[in-house]
Coordinates of C-alpha atoms in Angstrom, one line a residue:
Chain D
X1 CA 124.4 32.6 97.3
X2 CA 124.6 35.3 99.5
X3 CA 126.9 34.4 102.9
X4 CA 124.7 34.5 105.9
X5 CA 125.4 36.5 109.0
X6 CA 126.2 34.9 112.1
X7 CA 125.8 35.8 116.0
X8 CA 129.4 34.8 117.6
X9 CA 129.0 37.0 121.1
X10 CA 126.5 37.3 123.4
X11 CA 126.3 40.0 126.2
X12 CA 123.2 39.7 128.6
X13 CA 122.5 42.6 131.4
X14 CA 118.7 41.2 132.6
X15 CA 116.9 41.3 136.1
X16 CA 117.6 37.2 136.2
X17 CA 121.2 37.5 135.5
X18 CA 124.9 39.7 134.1
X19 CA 126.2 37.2 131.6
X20 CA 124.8 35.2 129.2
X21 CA 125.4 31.9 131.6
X22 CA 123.6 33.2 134.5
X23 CA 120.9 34.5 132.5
X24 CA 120.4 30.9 131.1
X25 CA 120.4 29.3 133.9
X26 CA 117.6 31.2 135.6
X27 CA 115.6 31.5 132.2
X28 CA 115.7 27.9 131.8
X29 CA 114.7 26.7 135.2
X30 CA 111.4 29.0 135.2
X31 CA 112.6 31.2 138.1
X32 CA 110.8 34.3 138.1
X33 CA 112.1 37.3 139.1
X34 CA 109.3 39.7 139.2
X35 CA 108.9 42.0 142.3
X36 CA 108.1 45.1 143.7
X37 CA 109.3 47.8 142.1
X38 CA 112.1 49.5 144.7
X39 CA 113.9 52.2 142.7
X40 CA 114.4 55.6 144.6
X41 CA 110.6 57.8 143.8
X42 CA 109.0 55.4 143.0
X43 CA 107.1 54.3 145.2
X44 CA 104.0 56.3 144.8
X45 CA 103.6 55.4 141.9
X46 CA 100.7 53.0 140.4
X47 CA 102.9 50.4 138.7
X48 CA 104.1 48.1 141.9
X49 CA 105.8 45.1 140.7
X50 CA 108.8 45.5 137.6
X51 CA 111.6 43.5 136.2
X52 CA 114.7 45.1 138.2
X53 CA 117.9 44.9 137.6
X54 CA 120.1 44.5 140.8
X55 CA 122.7 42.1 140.3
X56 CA 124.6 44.5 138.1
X57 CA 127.4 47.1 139.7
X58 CA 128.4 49.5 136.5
X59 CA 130.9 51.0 138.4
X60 CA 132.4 47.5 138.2
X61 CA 132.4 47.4 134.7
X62 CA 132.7 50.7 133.4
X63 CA 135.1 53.7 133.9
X64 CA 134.1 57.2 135.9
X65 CA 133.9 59.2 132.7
X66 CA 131.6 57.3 130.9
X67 CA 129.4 56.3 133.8
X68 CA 129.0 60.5 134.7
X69 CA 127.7 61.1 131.1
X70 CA 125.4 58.5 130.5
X71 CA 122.3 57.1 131.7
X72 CA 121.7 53.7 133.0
X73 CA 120.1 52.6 130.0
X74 CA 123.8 52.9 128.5
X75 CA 125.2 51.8 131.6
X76 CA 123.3 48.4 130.8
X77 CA 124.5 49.0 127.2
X78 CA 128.2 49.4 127.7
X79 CA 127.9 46.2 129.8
X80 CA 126.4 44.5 127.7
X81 CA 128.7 45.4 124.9
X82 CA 131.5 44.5 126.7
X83 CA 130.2 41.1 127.6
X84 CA 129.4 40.6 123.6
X85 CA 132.6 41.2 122.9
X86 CA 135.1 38.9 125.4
X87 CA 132.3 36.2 124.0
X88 CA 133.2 36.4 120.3
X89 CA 136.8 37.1 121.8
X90 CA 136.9 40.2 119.2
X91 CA 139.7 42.4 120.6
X92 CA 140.8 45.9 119.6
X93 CA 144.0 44.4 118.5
X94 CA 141.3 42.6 115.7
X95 CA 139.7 45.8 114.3
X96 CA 142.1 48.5 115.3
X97 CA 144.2 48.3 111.9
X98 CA 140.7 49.0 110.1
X99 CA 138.1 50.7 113.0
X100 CA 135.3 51.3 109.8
X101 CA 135.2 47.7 109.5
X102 CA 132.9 47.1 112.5
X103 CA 129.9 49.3 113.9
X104 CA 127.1 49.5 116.2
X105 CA 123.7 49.6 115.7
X106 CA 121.3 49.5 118.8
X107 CA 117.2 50.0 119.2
X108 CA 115.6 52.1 122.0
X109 CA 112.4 52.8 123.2
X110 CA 113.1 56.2 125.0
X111 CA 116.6 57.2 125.6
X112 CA 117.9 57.8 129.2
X113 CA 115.0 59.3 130.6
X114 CA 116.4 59.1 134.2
X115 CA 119.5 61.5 133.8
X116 CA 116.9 63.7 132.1
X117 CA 114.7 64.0 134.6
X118 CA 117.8 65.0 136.9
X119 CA 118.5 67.5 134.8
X120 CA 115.3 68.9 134.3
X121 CA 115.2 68.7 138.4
X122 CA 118.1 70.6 138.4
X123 CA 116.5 73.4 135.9
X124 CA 113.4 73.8 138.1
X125 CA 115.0 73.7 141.4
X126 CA 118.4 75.3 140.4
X127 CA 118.0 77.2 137.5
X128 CA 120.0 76.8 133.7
X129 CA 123.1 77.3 134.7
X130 CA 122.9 74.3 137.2
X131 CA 122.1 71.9 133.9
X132 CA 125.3 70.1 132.9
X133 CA 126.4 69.5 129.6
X134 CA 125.9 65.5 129.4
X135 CA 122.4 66.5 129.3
X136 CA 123.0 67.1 125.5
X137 CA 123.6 63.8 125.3
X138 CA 122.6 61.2 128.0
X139 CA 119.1 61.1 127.3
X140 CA 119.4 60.7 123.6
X141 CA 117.7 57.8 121.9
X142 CA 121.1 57.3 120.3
X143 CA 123.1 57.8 123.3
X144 CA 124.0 54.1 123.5
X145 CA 125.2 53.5 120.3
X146 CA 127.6 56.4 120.5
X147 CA 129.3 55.8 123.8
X148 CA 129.5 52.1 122.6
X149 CA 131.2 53.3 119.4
X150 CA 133.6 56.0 121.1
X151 CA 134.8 53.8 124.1
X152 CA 136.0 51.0 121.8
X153 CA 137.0 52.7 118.8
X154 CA 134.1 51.4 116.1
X155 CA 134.1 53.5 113.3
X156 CA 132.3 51.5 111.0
X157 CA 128.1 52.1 110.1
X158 CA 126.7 53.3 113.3
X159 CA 123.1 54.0 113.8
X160 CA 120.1 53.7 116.3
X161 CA 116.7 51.7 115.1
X162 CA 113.5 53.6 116.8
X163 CA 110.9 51.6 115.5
X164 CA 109.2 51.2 118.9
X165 CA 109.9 47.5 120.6
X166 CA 109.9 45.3 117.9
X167 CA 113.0 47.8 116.8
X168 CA 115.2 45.3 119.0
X169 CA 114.6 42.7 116.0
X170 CA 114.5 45.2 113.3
X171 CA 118.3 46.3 114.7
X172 CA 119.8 42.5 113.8
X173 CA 118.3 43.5 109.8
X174 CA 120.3 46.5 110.0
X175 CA 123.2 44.9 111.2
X176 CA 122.7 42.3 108.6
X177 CA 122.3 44.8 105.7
X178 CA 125.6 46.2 107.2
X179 CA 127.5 43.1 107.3
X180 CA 126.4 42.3 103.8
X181 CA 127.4 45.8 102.5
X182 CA 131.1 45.3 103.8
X183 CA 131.3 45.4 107.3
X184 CA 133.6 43.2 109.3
X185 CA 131.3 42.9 112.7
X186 CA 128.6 44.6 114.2
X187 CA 127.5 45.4 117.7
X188 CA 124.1 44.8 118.0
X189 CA 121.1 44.7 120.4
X190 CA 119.0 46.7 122.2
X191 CA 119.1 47.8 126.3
X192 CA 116.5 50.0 128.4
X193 CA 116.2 51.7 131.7
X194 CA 112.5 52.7 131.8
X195 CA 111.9 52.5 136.0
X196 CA 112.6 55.6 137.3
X197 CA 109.3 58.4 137.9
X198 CA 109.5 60.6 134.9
X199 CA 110.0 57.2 132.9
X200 CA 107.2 55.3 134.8
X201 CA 104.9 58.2 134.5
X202 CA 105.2 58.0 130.9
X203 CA 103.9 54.3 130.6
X204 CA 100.7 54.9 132.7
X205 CA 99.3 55.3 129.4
X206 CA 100.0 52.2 128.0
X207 CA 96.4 50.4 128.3
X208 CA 98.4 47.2 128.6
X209 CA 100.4 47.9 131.8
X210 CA 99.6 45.9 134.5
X211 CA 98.9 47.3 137.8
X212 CA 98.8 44.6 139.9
X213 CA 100.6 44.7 142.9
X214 CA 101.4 40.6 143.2
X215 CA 104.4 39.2 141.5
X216 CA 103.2 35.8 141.1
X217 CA 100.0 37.2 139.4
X218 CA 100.9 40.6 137.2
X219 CA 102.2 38.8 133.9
X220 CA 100.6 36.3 132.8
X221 CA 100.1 36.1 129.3
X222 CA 98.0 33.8 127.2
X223 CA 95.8 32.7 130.7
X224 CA 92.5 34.2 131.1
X225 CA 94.1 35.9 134.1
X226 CA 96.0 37.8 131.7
X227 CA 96.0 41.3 133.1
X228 CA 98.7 42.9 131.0
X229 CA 102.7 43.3 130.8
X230 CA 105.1 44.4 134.0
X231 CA 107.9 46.8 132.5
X232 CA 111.5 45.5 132.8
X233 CA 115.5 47.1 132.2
X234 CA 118.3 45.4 131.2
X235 CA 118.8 44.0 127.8
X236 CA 121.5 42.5 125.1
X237 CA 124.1 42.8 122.9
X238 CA 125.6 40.8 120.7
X239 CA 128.6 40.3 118.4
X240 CA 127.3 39.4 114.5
X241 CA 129.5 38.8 111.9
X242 CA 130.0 37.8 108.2
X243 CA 130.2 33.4 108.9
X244 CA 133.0 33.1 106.2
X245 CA 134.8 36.2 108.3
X246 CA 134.2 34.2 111.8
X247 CA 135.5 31.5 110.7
X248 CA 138.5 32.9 109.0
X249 CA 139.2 33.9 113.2
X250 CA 138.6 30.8 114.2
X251 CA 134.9 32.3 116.2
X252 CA 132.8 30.2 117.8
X253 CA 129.2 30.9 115.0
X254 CA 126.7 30.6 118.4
X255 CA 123.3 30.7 116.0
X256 CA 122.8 31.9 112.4
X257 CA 120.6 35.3 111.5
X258 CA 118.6 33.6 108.8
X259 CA 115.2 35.8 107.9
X260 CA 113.5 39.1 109.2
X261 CA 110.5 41.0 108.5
X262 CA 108.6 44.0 110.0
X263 CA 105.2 45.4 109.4
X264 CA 103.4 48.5 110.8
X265 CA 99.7 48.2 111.9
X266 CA 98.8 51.4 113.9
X267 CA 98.9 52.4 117.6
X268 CA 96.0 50.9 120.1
X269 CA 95.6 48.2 117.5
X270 CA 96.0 45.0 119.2
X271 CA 93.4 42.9 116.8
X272 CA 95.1 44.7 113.9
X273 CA 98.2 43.6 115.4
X274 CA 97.2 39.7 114.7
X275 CA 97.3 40.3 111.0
X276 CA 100.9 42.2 110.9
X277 CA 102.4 39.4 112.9
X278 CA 101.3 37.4 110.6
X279 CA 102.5 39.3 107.9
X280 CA 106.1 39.4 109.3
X281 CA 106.5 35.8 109.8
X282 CA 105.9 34.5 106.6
X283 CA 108.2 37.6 105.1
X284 CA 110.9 36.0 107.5
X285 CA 110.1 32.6 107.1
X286 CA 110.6 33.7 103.1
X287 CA 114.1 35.2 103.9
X288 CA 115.1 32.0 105.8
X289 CA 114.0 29.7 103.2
X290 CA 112.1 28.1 105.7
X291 CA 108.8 26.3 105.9
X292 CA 106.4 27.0 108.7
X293 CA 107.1 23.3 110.3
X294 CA 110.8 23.7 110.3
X295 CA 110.2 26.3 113.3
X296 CA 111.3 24.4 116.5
X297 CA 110.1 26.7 118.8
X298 CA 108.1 30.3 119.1
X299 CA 109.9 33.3 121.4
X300 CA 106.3 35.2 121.7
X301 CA 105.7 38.7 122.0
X302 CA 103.1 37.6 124.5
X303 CA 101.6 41.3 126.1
X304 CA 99.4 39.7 128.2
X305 CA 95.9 41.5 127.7
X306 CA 93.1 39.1 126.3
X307 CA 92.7 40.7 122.8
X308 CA 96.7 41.1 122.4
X309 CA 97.3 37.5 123.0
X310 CA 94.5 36.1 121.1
X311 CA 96.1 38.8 118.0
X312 CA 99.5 36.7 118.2
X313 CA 97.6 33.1 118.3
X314 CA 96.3 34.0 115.6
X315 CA 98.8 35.2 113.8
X316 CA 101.1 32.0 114.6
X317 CA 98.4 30.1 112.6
X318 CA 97.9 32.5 110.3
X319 CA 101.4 32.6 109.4
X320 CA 102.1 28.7 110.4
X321 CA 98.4 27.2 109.3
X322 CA 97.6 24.3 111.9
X323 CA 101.3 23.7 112.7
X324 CA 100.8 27.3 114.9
X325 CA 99.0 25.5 117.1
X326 CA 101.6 22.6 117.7
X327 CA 104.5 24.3 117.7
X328 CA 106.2 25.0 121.0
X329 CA 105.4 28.5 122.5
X330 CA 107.3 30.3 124.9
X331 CA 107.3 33.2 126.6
X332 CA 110.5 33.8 129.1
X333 CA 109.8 37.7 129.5
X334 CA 107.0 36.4 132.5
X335 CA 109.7 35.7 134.6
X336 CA 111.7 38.9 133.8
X337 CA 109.2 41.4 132.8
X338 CA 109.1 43.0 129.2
X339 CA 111.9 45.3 128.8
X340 CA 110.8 47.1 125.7
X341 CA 113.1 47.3 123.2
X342 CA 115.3 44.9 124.7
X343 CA 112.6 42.0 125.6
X344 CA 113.4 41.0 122.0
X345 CA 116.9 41.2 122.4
X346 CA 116.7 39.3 125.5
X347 CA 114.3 36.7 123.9
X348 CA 116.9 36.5 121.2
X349 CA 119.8 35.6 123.5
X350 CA 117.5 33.3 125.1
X351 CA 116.7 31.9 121.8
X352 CA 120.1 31.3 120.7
X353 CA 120.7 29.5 124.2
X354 CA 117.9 27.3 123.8
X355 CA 119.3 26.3 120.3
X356 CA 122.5 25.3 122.1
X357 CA 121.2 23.4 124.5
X358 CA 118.1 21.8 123.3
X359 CA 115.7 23.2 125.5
X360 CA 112.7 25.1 125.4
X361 CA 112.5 27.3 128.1
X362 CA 109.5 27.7 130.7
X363 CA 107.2 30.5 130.6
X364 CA 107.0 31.5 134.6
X365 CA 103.8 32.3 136.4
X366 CA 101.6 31.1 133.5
X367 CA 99.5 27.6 134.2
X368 CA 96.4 27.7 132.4
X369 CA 96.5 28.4 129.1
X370 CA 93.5 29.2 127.3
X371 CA 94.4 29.9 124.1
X372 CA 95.0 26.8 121.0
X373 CA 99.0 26.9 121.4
X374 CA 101.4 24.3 123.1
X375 CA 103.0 27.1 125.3
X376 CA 106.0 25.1 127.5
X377 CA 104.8 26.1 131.0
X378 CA 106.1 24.3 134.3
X379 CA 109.5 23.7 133.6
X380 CA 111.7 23.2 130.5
X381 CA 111.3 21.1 127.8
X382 CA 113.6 19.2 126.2
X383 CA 113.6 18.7 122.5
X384 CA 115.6 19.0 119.7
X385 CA 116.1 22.4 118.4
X386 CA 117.4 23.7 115.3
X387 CA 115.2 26.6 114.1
X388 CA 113.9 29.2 116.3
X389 CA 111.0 31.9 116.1
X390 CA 111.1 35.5 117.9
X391 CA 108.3 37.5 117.9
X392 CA 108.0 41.3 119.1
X393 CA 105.4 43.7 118.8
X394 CA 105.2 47.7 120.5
X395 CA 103.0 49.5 122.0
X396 CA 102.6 52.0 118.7
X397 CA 102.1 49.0 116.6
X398 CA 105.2 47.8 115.1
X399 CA 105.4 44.1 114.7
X400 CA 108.7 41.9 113.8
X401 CA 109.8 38.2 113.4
X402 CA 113.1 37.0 113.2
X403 CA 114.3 33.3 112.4
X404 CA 117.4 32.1 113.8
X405 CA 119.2 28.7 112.8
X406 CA 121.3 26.6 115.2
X407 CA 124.9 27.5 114.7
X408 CA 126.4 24.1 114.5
X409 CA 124.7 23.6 111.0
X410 CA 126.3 26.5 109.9
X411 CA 129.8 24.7 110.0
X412 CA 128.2 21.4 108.7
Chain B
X1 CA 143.0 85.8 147.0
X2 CA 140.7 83.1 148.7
X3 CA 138.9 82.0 145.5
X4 CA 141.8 81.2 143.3
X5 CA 141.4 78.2 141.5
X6 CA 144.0 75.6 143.2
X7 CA 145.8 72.7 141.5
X8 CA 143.8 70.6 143.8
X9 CA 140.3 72.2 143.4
X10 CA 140.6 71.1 139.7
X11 CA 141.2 68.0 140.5
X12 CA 138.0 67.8 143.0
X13 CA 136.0 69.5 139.5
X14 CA 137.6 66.9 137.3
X15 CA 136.5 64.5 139.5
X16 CA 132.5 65.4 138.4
X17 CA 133.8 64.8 134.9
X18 CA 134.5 61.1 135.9
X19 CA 138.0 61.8 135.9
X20 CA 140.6 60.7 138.5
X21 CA 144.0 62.4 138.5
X22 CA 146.3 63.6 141.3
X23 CA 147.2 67.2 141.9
X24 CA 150.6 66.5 142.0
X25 CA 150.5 65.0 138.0
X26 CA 149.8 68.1 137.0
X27 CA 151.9 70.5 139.0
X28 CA 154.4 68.4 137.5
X29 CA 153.3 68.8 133.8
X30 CA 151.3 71.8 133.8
X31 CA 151.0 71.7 129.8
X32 CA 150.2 68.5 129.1
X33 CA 147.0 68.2 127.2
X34 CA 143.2 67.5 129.4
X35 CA 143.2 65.0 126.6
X36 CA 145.7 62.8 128.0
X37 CA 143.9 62.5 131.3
X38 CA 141.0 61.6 129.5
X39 CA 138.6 64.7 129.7
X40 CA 136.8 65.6 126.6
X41 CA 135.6 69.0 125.7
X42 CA 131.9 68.3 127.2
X43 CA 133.9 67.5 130.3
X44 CA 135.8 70.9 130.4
X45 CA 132.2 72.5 129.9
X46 CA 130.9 70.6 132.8
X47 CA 134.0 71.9 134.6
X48 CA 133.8 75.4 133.9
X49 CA 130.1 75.7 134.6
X50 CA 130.2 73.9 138.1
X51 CA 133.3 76.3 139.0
X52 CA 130.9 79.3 137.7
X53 CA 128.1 78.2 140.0
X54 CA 130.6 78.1 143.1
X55 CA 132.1 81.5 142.6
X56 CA 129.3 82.8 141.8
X57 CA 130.5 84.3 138.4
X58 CA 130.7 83.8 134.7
X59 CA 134.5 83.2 133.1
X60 CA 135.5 84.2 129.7
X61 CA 133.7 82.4 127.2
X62 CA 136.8 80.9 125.9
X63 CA 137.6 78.8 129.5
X64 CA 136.3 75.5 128.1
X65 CA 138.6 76.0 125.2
X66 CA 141.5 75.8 127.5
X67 CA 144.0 73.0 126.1
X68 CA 145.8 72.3 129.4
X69 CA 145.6 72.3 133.3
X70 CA 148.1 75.3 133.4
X71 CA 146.5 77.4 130.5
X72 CA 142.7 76.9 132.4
X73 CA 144.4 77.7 135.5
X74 CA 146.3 81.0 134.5
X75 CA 143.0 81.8 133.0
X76 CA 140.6 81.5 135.5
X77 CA 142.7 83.0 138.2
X78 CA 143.6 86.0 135.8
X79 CA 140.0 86.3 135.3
X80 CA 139.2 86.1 139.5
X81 CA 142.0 88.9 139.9
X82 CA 140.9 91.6 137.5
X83 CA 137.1 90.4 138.1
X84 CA 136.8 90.8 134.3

């Protein structure tokens, strides 16, 4: 038997909370926190409503000379990190005597675009000499993963997943892989900062952006109002670790990392997308050892156009057979807004709360759903939880599944 | 001269490397290391350019190389004097 990986920390940075318990609390009561989009040049822009962080003061959480160098999207991911860590009370003291014994591995979706487009501001109005040198390395996809490694002394495998959105799942197989080769701990997750101009202008493209300009009505997947996604920042880390190793430090094993899969089906491939889904659950559900009606509860992608919804129903009885149309759905990210990379991360912490508490979480805005799945709309449902489901798919057509198991069985 | 770099100047240019130290720490230890009050070398580039951009001149290629406050300063102000 191979020993199974275990999440013991839990950092959350998301537009309906900072900390894991706040974030809870306002993903299980259905708030939603959608609204019009207010960051600084903006506001000319077509995209009006967006998932905003403003809750969150970096200064407050991280020193001057790692705040100048970075972008937010690091900002969020030191944060977070930070948070992961007090949570699986995993000190430098811990690690220090052997620093290659934990690393980092985050996703991103595109790196700090908002420093670069200061810089590049800078370049046009100023000239080169009026670029600074954190350019070099603010805007990097890998940028978080580095400052996270440097400002708390993680030498261990270090490495960045860019495997578009669903990379935020494919990051916890990396971490896996890592803990299984060796590694003490891992910081994992994924955070993003996509709503500033340069960053917006750059998802005009993305046919499944919604436009609308009224909070209650721009996400609302699986209805047939569905008129696409609203962008979100924020996002999550977490603490993994080896379960033997967590419990050697007496760590508190929050859920259980059980199976993963990812498949590749194409860009602008939404019906295509149904069919890798598919695919990736049943390669997790293998991993896990798990049958299809073990799943408790579904974290879904959930886009919100019409074919891209009806691809992941599909897929969930694809991969599930009729049991994908019984099992409880849920789709959190309404409320919040889809946060690339990290919306999986997010639905993961979310996921791993729900398995604590026994309770499916509401999926905001939506009411009528008109697709053949039992997604928990309203408010919360209660029910006992011991297997959960998160699904992620990008825009360039990655698709991912991960399985998580409640923690307590994993000291029974 | 006017444009000498001062003590507390360096501290204002440290400042846009995130870094918070008092003028009067390093008149007092003039060779200890940048390192010790946290600035990196990307910091020390940072420095150098934005003190190039308000004097209006380059500095020898070797100022973000400088180990210590007291080294950059003899530097720069050696530099400024012979307007080499």
């Amino acid at each position: 038997m191979t020993s199974r990986t275990v999440i013991t920390g839990i950092g959350v940075i998301a537009p309906n909370g900072v900390g894991a318990a706040a974030f809870w609390k306002a993903t299980q009561s259905g708030l939603s926190v959608l609204d019009r989009v207010t960051r600084a040049g903006c506001e000319h822009l077509p995209l009006r409503v967006a998932g905003e962080v403003r809750g969150f003061d970096p200064g407050a959480m991280v020193e001057d000379r790692f705040l100048v160098q970075t972008d937010r999207f690091t900002h969020h991911a030191l944060a977070a990190a930070d948070l992961a860590l007090e949570d699986a009370r995993l000190g430098r003291a811990d690690y220090e005597g052997d620093p290659f014994s934990v690393g980092v591995v985050t996703a991103a979706g595109s790196g700090g675009g908002e420093f670069g487009q200061r810089e590049l501001q800078h370049l046009w109005e100023q000239g080169p000499r009026f670029v600074g040198p954190y350019q070099s390395i603010a805007w990097f996809y890998a940028a978080s993963t580095g400052q996270i490694s440097i400002r708390r002394g993680l030498k261990g495998p270090c490495g960045v997943v860019c495997s578009d959105e669903a990379g935020g799942l494919d990051a916890f197989a990396h971490a896996v892989r890592a803990i299984r080769q060796g590694s003490r701990a891992m910081l994992v997750g994924a955070t993003e900062a996509p709503l500033a101009p340069y960053s917006i202008v750059c998802q005009l493209g993305y046919e499944g952006l919604s436009t609308s300009d009224d909070p209650e009505r721009a996400y609302r997947p699986f209805t047939d109002k569905a008129c696409g996604f609203v962008p979100a920042e924020g996002g999550a880390m977490f603490v993994v670790e080896d379960e033997e190793e967590a419990g050697r430090r007496g760590a508190t094993v929050r859920a259980v990392l059980a199976g993963h899969a990812a498949t590749f089906t194409g860009t602008q491939r939404r019906d295509a997308s149904g069919e890798g889904l598919a695919h990736a659950i049943r390669g997790a559900l293998r991993e896990a050892d798990c049958a299809p009606e073990e799943i408790d509860v579904v974290f879904a992608d959930a886009l919100g156009t019409a074919e891209a919804d009806a691809a992941e129903a599909a897929a969930l009885t694809a991969a599930l057979g009729a049991y994908g149309r019984k099992v409880p759905v849920t789709a959190p990210k309404s409320g919040t807004g889809r946060a690339y990379c990290a919306a999986p991360a997010l639905d993961t912490a979310a996921a791993v709360l729900a398995l604590e508490h026994d309770v499916v979480p509401p999926t905001p805005n939506v009411y009528d759903v008109c697709h053949d799945l039992d997604v928990v709309t309203g408010s919360a449902r209660p029910a006992e939880l011991r297997t959960a489901l998160v699904l992620s798919r990008g825009q360039m057509g990655s698709n991912s599944a991960l399985v998580l198991r409640k923690g307590a069985s994993a000291t029974a | 001269m006017s444009d000498r770099l001062t003590l507390e100047e360096l501290a204002v240019l440290m400042k846009t490397a995130g870094i918070t130290v008092d003028p009067a720490e390093m008149a007092r230890r003039p060779d200890s290391a940048f390192e010790e009050y946290g600035l990196d070398s990307l910091g020390l580039l940072r420095i150098v350019g934005e003190l190039e951009n308000r004097r209006g001149r380059a500095l020898p290629t070797h100022a973000d190389r400088c180990k210590t406050p007291g080294e950059f300063l003899d530097l720069v102000n050696n530099s400024l004097m012979t307007g080499a």
